Amino acid sequence: MSLILMLFLISFLAGAKPAKKGEFFPDYASLEKSNSIKGIFVIFVFFRHYAQYVVLDSVWDKGFSLINYALGQMIVVAFLFYSGFGVMCSIEKKGISYVKSLPFHRAFKVWVHYAIAVGLFWGVNLLLGRELPARKIIGTLLCWDAIGNSTWYIMAIIISYLLAYLSFRFCINRKKLGAVWLTILTVCAVLALIPVRPGRYYNTLLCFPLGVWWAIYKEKIDAFLKKGMNYGITLLGCMAVTVITNGLRNHNVWIYELASVSFVCAGVLMTMKLSLKNRFIQYAGSHVFSLFILQRLPMLYLSKATDLEKSPYVFFAVTFVITFVLSYLFDWCIDRLDQLTFRKMQVSSAKKF
């Protein structure tokens, strides 16, 4: 798998363009560029989930296993960061109407899409002859349990959207105060989840308010980094903090949060100097939700109904292709569902909050 991972990393760089000496790409945080980064990491998520269904004990797999372990939950920090960045940009552009839409058109919408995916996992479990108790299904719908699917990131992003609503609802003209409240409430959410949930549910949550703060101070951050050696020193500093804290991340949740924050900062800084223009990763980045939530579906079924997982490379290829096909079909159906429901209700629902 190390060779396959290396080939993917090389393919990610296809079409990459470095910035001219002393210059940055001003659109490094644009939707197009952020989709490229999210596309890379959703593929890393696939690799991570795939490794949970097969036995990788060959000498050729050690490099892959090492990278997989080193990244840990940090493979999702880009999703949270760019979500926070996008929310803040939308608040600045659309104002209170966007803030009012967060509970319904962000949090609830994500949950509805997630619930549909849960229905698919339920169906696969039934095909496998598994009778699931209502308690487990309800727990899965509440992102508290799982029936083969991933739940923790859905809880994290829904919590982040709701906290953003609470933070900016009455601070629309004081965005820095709203960001302060968002940070405080996110810390409170982490503290509340520590005794009841595994670390993956909360150990990267601070990357969402980080994205909000970056959007607020983007012009000042860019101006600072363009001066002298500030860019190089800052990048090296973020990388050093990431390496040091990553080795200690399992000792304390706040160390994990620091590792996540420094890791995503290092990644964003790199995109200032390197523009990734690759249709494959841009496509993956624009379909992050479906690719993330559905990738375990073929893995779950094929690992139980067949012996395909005994051939790791074949299992990888088959599940990878099926995941992208399922993602395309899922998003096609979801887009039409949204046209019939959420988009028609957008104006009226915003007035209710």
Coordinates of C-alpha atoms in Angstrom, one line a residue:
M1 CA 0.0 0.0 0.0
S2 CA 3.0 2.3 0.4
L3 CA 3.5 2.3 -3.3
I4 CA -0.2 3.1 -4.0
L5 CA -0.1 5.9 -1.5
M6 CA 3.0 7.3 -3.1
L7 CA 1.3 7.2 -6.5
F8 CA -1.7 9.1 -5.2
L9 CA 0.6 11.7 -3.6
I10 CA 2.4 12.2 -7.0
S11 CA -1.0 12.4 -8.7
F12 CA -2.1 15.1 -6.3
L13 CA 0.8 17.3 -7.5
A14 CA -0.2 16.9 -11.2
G15 CA -0.9 20.4 -12.5
A16 CA 0.6 22.1 -9.4
K17 CA 2.0 25.5 -9.8
P18 CA 4.5 27.2 -7.4
A19 CA 4.2 30.9 -6.7
K20 CA 6.8 33.3 -8.0
K21 CA 9.6 34.2 -5.6
G22 CA 8.4 36.6 -2.9
E23 CA 4.8 36.3 -3.9
F24 CA 1.7 34.5 -2.7
F25 CA -1.4 33.2 -4.4
P26 CA -4.0 35.6 -3.2
D27 CA -6.8 33.1 -3.8
Y28 CA -5.3 30.4 -1.6
A29 CA -8.4 30.2 0.5
S30 CA -10.9 30.4 -2.3
L31 CA -13.5 27.7 -2.8
E32 CA -11.6 26.2 -5.7
K33 CA -8.4 26.0 -3.8
S34 CA -9.9 24.8 -0.6
N35 CA -11.7 22.0 -2.5
S36 CA -8.4 20.8 -3.7
I37 CA -7.1 20.5 -0.2
K38 CA -10.3 18.9 1.1
G39 CA -10.1 16.5 -1.9
I40 CA -6.7 15.3 -0.8
F41 CA -7.7 14.7 2.7
V42 CA -11.0 12.9 1.9
I43 CA -8.8 10.4 0.0
F44 CA -6.6 10.1 3.1
V45 CA -9.7 9.4 5.1
F46 CA -10.5 6.6 2.6
F47 CA -7.0 5.1 3.1
R48 CA -7.5 5.3 6.9
H49 CA -10.9 3.5 6.8
Y50 CA -9.7 1.0 4.3
A51 CA -6.8 0.0 6.6
Q52 CA -9.4 -1.0 9.2
Y53 CA -10.8 -3.7 7.0
V54 CA -7.7 -5.5 5.7
V55 CA -4.5 -6.9 7.2
L56 CA -1.5 -4.9 6.1
D57 CA 1.6 -6.8 7.5
S58 CA 3.9 -6.7 4.5
V59 CA 7.2 -4.9 4.6
W60 CA 5.8 -2.8 1.7
D61 CA 3.0 -1.6 4.0
K62 CA 5.1 -0.2 6.8
G63 CA 5.5 3.2 5.2
F64 CA 1.7 3.5 4.7
S65 CA 1.0 2.3 8.2
L66 CA 3.4 4.9 9.7
I67 CA 1.9 7.8 7.7
N68 CA -1.6 6.6 8.6
Y69 CA -0.8 6.6 12.3
A70 CA 1.0 9.9 12.2
L71 CA -1.9 11.7 10.6
G72 CA -4.5 10.3 12.9
Q73 CA -7.6 12.5 13.3
M74 CA -5.7 15.4 11.7
I75 CA -6.9 14.2 8.3
V76 CA -10.2 16.1 9.0
V77 CA -8.8 19.4 10.3
A78 CA -9.0 20.9 6.8
F79 CA -12.7 20.2 6.6
L80 CA -13.3 22.0 9.9
F81 CA -11.0 24.9 9.1
Y82 CA -12.4 25.7 5.7
S83 CA -16.0 25.3 7.0
G84 CA -15.3 27.9 9.7
F85 CA -13.5 30.1 7.1
G86 CA -16.5 29.8 4.7
V87 CA -19.0 30.5 7.5
M88 CA -17.3 33.7 8.4
C89 CA -16.9 34.9 4.8
S90 CA -20.7 34.2 4.3
I91 CA -21.5 36.1 7.5
E92 CA -19.5 39.1 6.3
K93 CA -21.2 39.0 2.9
K94 CA -24.8 38.1 3.7
G95 CA -25.1 39.3 7.3
I96 CA -27.8 38.3 9.7
S97 CA -29.8 36.4 7.1
Y98 CA -27.0 33.9 6.8
V99 CA -26.6 33.6 10.6
K100 CA -30.3 32.9 10.9
S101 CA -30.1 30.2 8.3
L102 CA -27.3 28.2 10.1
P103 CA -29.5 26.0 12.3
F104 CA -31.8 24.9 9.4
H105 CA -29.8 25.3 6.2
R106 CA -26.5 24.1 7.6
A107 CA -26.9 22.0 10.8
F108 CA -30.3 20.4 10.0
K109 CA -29.5 20.0 6.4
V110 CA -26.3 18.1 7.2
W111 CA -28.3 15.9 9.6
V112 CA -30.9 15.1 7.0
H113 CA -28.3 14.0 4.5
Y114 CA -26.6 12.0 7.2
A115 CA -29.9 10.3 8.1
I116 CA -30.4 9.3 4.5
A117 CA -26.9 7.7 4.5
V118 CA -27.7 5.9 7.8
G119 CA -30.7 4.4 6.0
L120 CA -28.4 3.0 3.4
F121 CA -26.2 1.5 6.1
W122 CA -29.3 0.0 7.8
G123 CA -30.2 -1.6 4.4
V124 CA -26.7 -3.1 4.0
N125 CA -26.9 -4.5 7.5
L126 CA -30.2 -6.1 6.7
L127 CA -28.7 -7.6 3.6
L128 CA -26.0 -9.1 5.7
G129 CA -28.6 -10.7 8.0
R130 CA -28.0 -8.3 10.9
E131 CA -31.1 -7.3 12.9
L132 CA -30.4 -4.0 14.6
P133 CA -32.3 -2.9 17.7
A134 CA -34.2 0.3 17.5
R135 CA -32.0 1.7 20.3
K136 CA -28.9 1.4 18.1
I137 CA -30.5 2.9 15.1
I138 CA -31.8 5.9 17.1
G139 CA -28.3 6.2 18.7
T140 CA -26.8 6.3 15.2
L141 CA -29.2 8.9 14.0
L142 CA -28.2 11.0 17.0
C143 CA -24.5 10.6 16.1
W144 CA -24.0 8.7 19.4
D145 CA -23.6 5.2 18.0
A146 CA -22.8 3.6 14.7
I147 CA -24.0 0.8 12.5
G148 CA -20.9 0.6 10.3
N149 CA -20.9 4.3 9.4
S150 CA -18.8 7.2 10.6
T151 CA -20.6 9.5 13.1
W152 CA -18.1 11.6 15.0
Y153 CA -17.4 14.1 12.2
I154 CA -21.1 14.7 11.6
M155 CA -21.6 15.5 15.3
A156 CA -18.5 17.8 15.2
I157 CA -19.7 19.8 12.2
I158 CA -23.3 20.1 13.4
I159 CA -22.1 21.3 16.8
S160 CA -19.8 23.8 15.1
Y161 CA -22.7 25.2 13.0
L162 CA -25.0 25.6 16.0
L163 CA -22.3 27.2 18.1
A164 CA -21.6 29.7 15.2
Y165 CA -25.3 30.6 15.2
L166 CA -25.4 31.1 19.0
S167 CA -22.2 33.2 18.8
F168 CA -23.1 35.5 16.0
R169 CA -26.8 35.8 16.4
F170 CA -26.5 38.8 18.6
C171 CA -23.0 39.9 17.6
I172 CA -23.6 40.4 13.9
N173 CA -22.0 43.8 13.9
R174 CA -19.2 42.8 16.3
K175 CA -17.6 39.8 14.5
K176 CA -14.6 39.7 16.7
L177 CA -16.8 39.4 19.8
G178 CA -18.8 36.7 18.0
A179 CA -15.5 34.8 17.2
V180 CA -14.5 35.1 20.9
W181 CA -17.9 33.6 21.9
L182 CA -17.5 30.8 19.3
T183 CA -14.1 29.9 20.7
I184 CA -15.3 29.9 24.3
L185 CA -18.4 27.8 23.4
T186 CA -16.2 25.4 21.4
V187 CA -13.9 24.9 24.4
C188 CA -17.0 24.3 26.6
A189 CA -18.3 21.7 24.0
V190 CA -14.9 19.9 24.3
L191 CA -15.1 19.9 28.1
A192 CA -18.7 18.6 27.9
L193 CA -17.8 15.8 25.5
I194 CA -14.6 14.6 27.2
P195 CA -16.4 12.4 29.9
V196 CA -19.0 10.9 27.5
R197 CA -17.4 10.5 24.1
P198 CA -14.1 9.1 22.6
G199 CA -11.5 11.7 21.7
R200 CA -12.2 11.7 18.0
Y201 CA -15.5 13.5 18.6
Y202 CA -13.8 16.6 20.0
N203 CA -10.0 16.6 19.6
T204 CA -10.0 18.7 16.4
L205 CA -13.0 21.0 17.2
L206 CA -10.9 24.1 17.6
C207 CA -10.0 24.1 13.9
F208 CA -13.5 25.5 13.1
P209 CA -13.1 28.7 15.2
L210 CA -9.5 28.9 13.8
G211 CA -11.0 29.2 10.3
V212 CA -13.3 31.9 11.6
W213 CA -10.4 33.9 13.1
W214 CA -8.4 33.5 9.9
A215 CA -11.2 34.9 7.8
I216 CA -11.5 37.9 10.1
Y217 CA -7.8 38.7 10.1
K218 CA -6.9 37.3 6.6
E219 CA -5.7 40.7 5.2
K220 CA -3.5 41.3 8.3
I221 CA -2.2 37.8 8.3
D222 CA -1.3 38.0 4.6
A223 CA 0.4 41.4 5.1
F224 CA 2.4 40.1 8.0
L225 CA 3.6 37.0 6.2
K226 CA 4.7 39.0 3.2
K227 CA 7.2 40.9 5.3
G228 CA 10.8 39.8 5.3
M229 CA 11.3 36.2 6.6
N230 CA 8.0 36.1 8.5
Y231 CA 6.5 33.5 6.1
G232 CA 9.4 31.0 6.4
I233 CA 9.7 31.4 10.2
T234 CA 6.0 31.0 10.7
L235 CA 5.8 27.9 8.5
L236 CA 8.8 26.3 10.2
G237 CA 7.3 27.2 13.6
C238 CA 4.0 25.5 12.7
M239 CA 5.7 22.4 11.4
A240 CA 7.9 22.2 14.5
V241 CA 4.9 22.5 16.8
T242 CA 3.1 19.9 14.8
V243 CA 5.9 17.4 15.0
I244 CA 6.5 17.9 18.8
T245 CA 2.8 17.9 19.8
N246 CA 1.9 15.1 17.5
G247 CA 4.2 12.8 19.3
L248 CA 2.4 13.7 22.6
R249 CA -1.1 14.0 21.2
N250 CA -2.5 11.0 23.1
H251 CA -1.5 12.3 26.5
N252 CA -3.9 15.3 26.5
V253 CA -6.8 16.5 24.5
W254 CA -5.5 20.1 24.4
I255 CA -2.1 18.9 23.1
Y256 CA -4.1 17.1 20.3
E257 CA -6.0 20.3 19.6
L258 CA -2.7 22.2 19.4
A259 CA -1.3 19.6 17.1
S260 CA -4.4 19.9 14.9
V261 CA -4.3 23.7 14.8
S262 CA -0.6 23.9 14.0
F263 CA -1.0 21.2 11.3
V264 CA -3.8 23.0 9.5
C265 CA -1.9 26.3 9.8
A266 CA 1.1 24.7 8.2
G267 CA -1.1 23.3 5.4
V268 CA -2.7 26.6 4.7
L269 CA 0.6 28.3 4.6
M270 CA 1.9 25.8 2.0
T271 CA -1.1 26.6 -0.2
M272 CA -0.1 30.2 -0.3
K273 CA 3.0 29.1 -2.2
L274 CA 1.7 26.1 -4.1
S275 CA -1.4 26.1 -6.2
L276 CA -3.0 22.7 -6.7
K277 CA -4.9 22.5 -9.9
N278 CA -6.0 18.9 -10.3
R279 CA -9.5 17.9 -11.5
F280 CA -9.5 14.7 -9.6
I281 CA -8.9 16.2 -6.2
Q282 CA -11.1 19.2 -7.0
Y283 CA -13.9 16.8 -7.8
A284 CA -13.3 14.9 -4.6
G285 CA -13.2 18.1 -2.6
S286 CA -16.6 19.2 -4.0
H287 CA -18.1 15.9 -3.0
V288 CA -16.5 15.6 0.5
F289 CA -19.7 14.7 2.4
S290 CA -20.8 11.8 0.3
L291 CA -17.3 10.5 -0.2
F292 CA -16.7 10.7 3.5
I293 CA -20.0 9.2 4.7
L294 CA -20.4 6.5 2.1
Q295 CA -16.9 5.0 1.8
R296 CA -17.5 2.5 4.6
L297 CA -20.6 1.2 2.8
P298 CA -18.8 -1.0 0.2
M299 CA -16.1 -1.8 2.7
L300 CA -18.7 -3.1 5.2
Y301 CA -20.6 -5.2 2.7
L302 CA -17.7 -6.7 0.8
S303 CA -15.7 -7.5 4.0
K304 CA -18.6 -9.5 5.4
A305 CA -20.3 -10.9 2.2
T306 CA -17.1 -11.9 0.4
D307 CA -13.5 -12.8 1.0
L308 CA -12.3 -9.8 -1.1
E309 CA -10.5 -8.2 1.9
K310 CA -8.0 -11.1 1.8
S311 CA -6.7 -9.5 -1.4
P312 CA -5.9 -6.0 -0.1
Y313 CA -5.1 -4.4 -3.5
V314 CA -8.2 -5.8 -5.2
F315 CA -10.3 -4.7 -2.2
F316 CA -8.9 -1.2 -2.4
A317 CA -9.5 -0.8 -6.1
V318 CA -13.1 -2.2 -5.9
T319 CA -14.2 -0.2 -2.9
F320 CA -12.6 2.9 -4.2
V321 CA -14.5 2.8 -7.5
I322 CA -17.7 1.8 -5.8
T323 CA -17.4 4.7 -3.4
F324 CA -17.1 7.3 -6.1
V325 CA -20.0 5.8 -8.0
L326 CA -22.2 5.8 -4.8
S327 CA -21.1 9.3 -4.1
Y328 CA -22.1 10.5 -7.6
L329 CA -25.5 8.9 -7.3
F330 CA -26.1 10.0 -3.7
D331 CA -25.3 13.7 -4.6
W332 CA -27.4 13.6 -7.7
C333 CA -30.4 12.4 -5.6
I334 CA -29.6 14.8 -2.7
D335 CA -29.4 17.8 -5.0
R336 CA -32.9 17.1 -6.3
L337 CA -34.2 16.6 -2.8
D338 CA -32.7 19.9 -1.7
Q339 CA -34.3 21.7 -4.7
L340 CA -37.7 20.3 -3.5
T341 CA -37.2 21.2 0.1
F342 CA -34.4 23.4 1.5
R343 CA -34.0 25.8 -1.3
K344 CA -37.8 26.6 -1.5
M345 CA -37.9 27.0 2.2
Q346 CA -34.8 29.2 2.6
V347 CA -36.5 32.6 2.7
S348 CA -39.3 31.6 4.9
S349 CA -37.2 29.6 7.4
A350 CA -34.7 32.4 7.9
K351 CA -37.6 34.7 9.1
K352 CA -38.6 32.3 11.8
F353 CA -35.3 32.6 13.8

